[in-house]
mmCIF file of C-alpha atoms in Angstrom:
data_model
loop_
_atom_site.group_PDB
_atom_site.id
_atom_site.type_symbol
_atom_site.label_atom_id
_atom_site.label_comp_id
_atom_site.label_asym_id
_atom_site.label_seq_id
_atom_site.Cartn_x
_atom_site.Cartn_y
_atom_site.Cartn_z
ATOM 1 C CA UNK A 23 -21.198 10.227 -18.225
ATOM 2 C CA UNK A 24 -19.918 9.887 -14.921
ATOM 3 C CA UNK A 25 -16.418 9.558 -13.540
ATOM 4 C CA UNK A 26 -15.551 8.690 -10.133
ATOM 5 C CA UNK A 27 -11.991 8.672 -8.738
ATOM 6 C CA UNK A 28 -10.568 7.614 -5.445
ATOM 7 C CA UNK A 29 -6.802 8.406 -4.245
ATOM 8 C CA UNK A 30 -5.105 7.396 -1.205
ATOM 9 C CA UNK A 31 -1.574 6.940 0.441
ATOM 10 C CA UNK A 32 0.156 5.815 3.623
ATOM 11 C CA UNK A 33 3.490 6.554 5.243
ATOM 12 C CA UNK A 34 4.450 5.087 8.567
ATOM 13 C CA UNK A 35 6.870 3.807 10.698
ATOM 14 C CA UNK A 36 4.815 0.771 12.057
ATOM 15 C CA UNK A 37 3.705 -0.619 8.897
ATOM 16 C CA UNK A 38 3.482 -4.261 9.869
ATOM 17 C CA UNK A 39 2.810 -6.001 13.447
ATOM 18 C CA UNK A 40 6.181 -6.377 14.860
ATOM 19 C CA UNK A 41 7.165 -9.376 17.034
ATOM 20 C CA UNK A 42 8.056 -6.902 19.672
ATOM 21 C CA UNK A 43 6.102 -3.429 21.011
ATOM 22 C CA UNK A 44 9.348 -1.382 19.818
ATOM 23 C CA UNK A 45 10.682 -2.980 16.535
ATOM 24 C CA UNK A 46 13.535 -1.938 14.030
ATOM 25 C CA UNK A 47 13.208 -1.804 10.185
ATOM 26 C CA UNK A 48 9.428 -1.405 10.170
ATOM 27 C CA UNK A 49 9.220 1.060 7.830
ATOM 28 C CA UNK A 50 6.611 1.122 5.109
ATOM 29 C CA UNK A 51 4.204 2.978 2.633
ATOM 30 C CA UNK A 52 1.271 2.538 0.332
ATOM 31 C CA UNK A 53 -0.681 4.172 -2.681
ATOM 32 C CA UNK A 54 -3.934 3.083 -4.142
ATOM 33 C CA UNK A 55 -5.669 4.720 -7.254
ATOM 34 C CA UNK A 56 -9.080 3.861 -8.363
ATOM 35 C CA UNK A 57 -11.040 5.463 -11.210
ATOM 36 C CA UNK A 58 -14.506 4.353 -12.828
ATOM 37 C CA UNK A 59 -15.581 6.081 -15.761
ATOM 38 C CA UNK A 60 -18.964 5.533 -17.226
ATOM 39 C CA UNK A 61 -20.382 6.467 -20.657
ATOM 40 C CA UNK A 62 -23.903 6.215 -22.026
ATOM 41 C CA UNK A 63 -23.696 5.850 -25.618
ATOM 42 C CA UNK A 64 -27.497 5.108 -26.433
ATOM 43 C CA UNK A 65 -30.579 4.197 -24.151
ATOM 44 C CA UNK A 66 -29.416 0.518 -24.405
ATOM 45 C CA UNK A 67 -25.707 0.582 -24.490
ATOM 46 C CA UNK A 68 -22.870 1.749 -21.638
ATOM 47 C CA UNK A 69 -19.396 1.929 -21.856
ATOM 48 C CA UNK A 70 -17.758 1.260 -18.138
ATOM 49 C CA UNK A 71 -14.086 1.473 -17.822
ATOM 50 C CA UNK A 72 -12.536 0.712 -14.236
ATOM 51 C CA UNK A 73 -8.855 1.488 -13.841
ATOM 52 C CA UNK A 74 -6.812 0.446 -10.647
ATOM 53 C CA UNK A 75 -3.167 0.579 -9.092
ATOM 54 C CA UNK A 76 -1.836 -0.242 -5.729
ATOM 55 C CA UNK A 77 1.802 -0.167 -4.592
ATOM 56 C CA UNK A 78 3.008 -1.352 -1.519
ATOM 57 C CA UNK A 79 6.768 -1.094 -0.324
ATOM 58 C CA UNK A 80 7.528 -2.391 3.548
ATOM 59 C CA UNK A 81 10.376 -3.433 5.691
ATOM 60 C CA UNK A 82 10.437 -6.996 7.566
ATOM 61 C CA UNK A 83 10.363 -5.928 11.039
ATOM 62 C CA UNK A 84 13.071 -7.490 13.292
ATOM 63 C CA UNK A 85 13.094 -8.216 17.161
ATOM 64 C CA UNK A 86 15.896 -7.393 19.254
ATOM 65 C CA UNK A 87 17.027 -10.816 19.414
ATOM 66 C CA UNK A 88 17.238 -11.532 15.525
ATOM 67 C CA UNK A 89 19.196 -7.853 15.242
ATOM 68 C CA UNK A 90 21.816 -8.592 18.174
ATOM 69 C CA UNK A 91 22.526 -12.429 16.594
ATOM 70 C CA UNK A 92 23.707 -10.827 13.317
ATOM 71 C CA UNK A 93 26.004 -8.066 15.062
ATOM 72 C CA UNK A 94 29.498 -8.775 15.111
ATOM 73 C CA UNK A 95 31.357 -8.743 18.338
ATOM 74 C CA UNK A 96 35.352 -8.759 18.185
#
């Protein structure tokens, strides 16, 4: 019997490459899990189980021009 598990995560304020060096709304995070279970039932039979989970959440970065275009001036 054998088991391998891998976990990773990321949380950053610069998740996607933005249109400018300084960006607004560019926060994102990501989580990954991978697990593999091997079970040798007999000399000829093996059972393998693979499980994977990935989740991403991110904001689309704005440029200064697009941010100012939606601002109300009154």
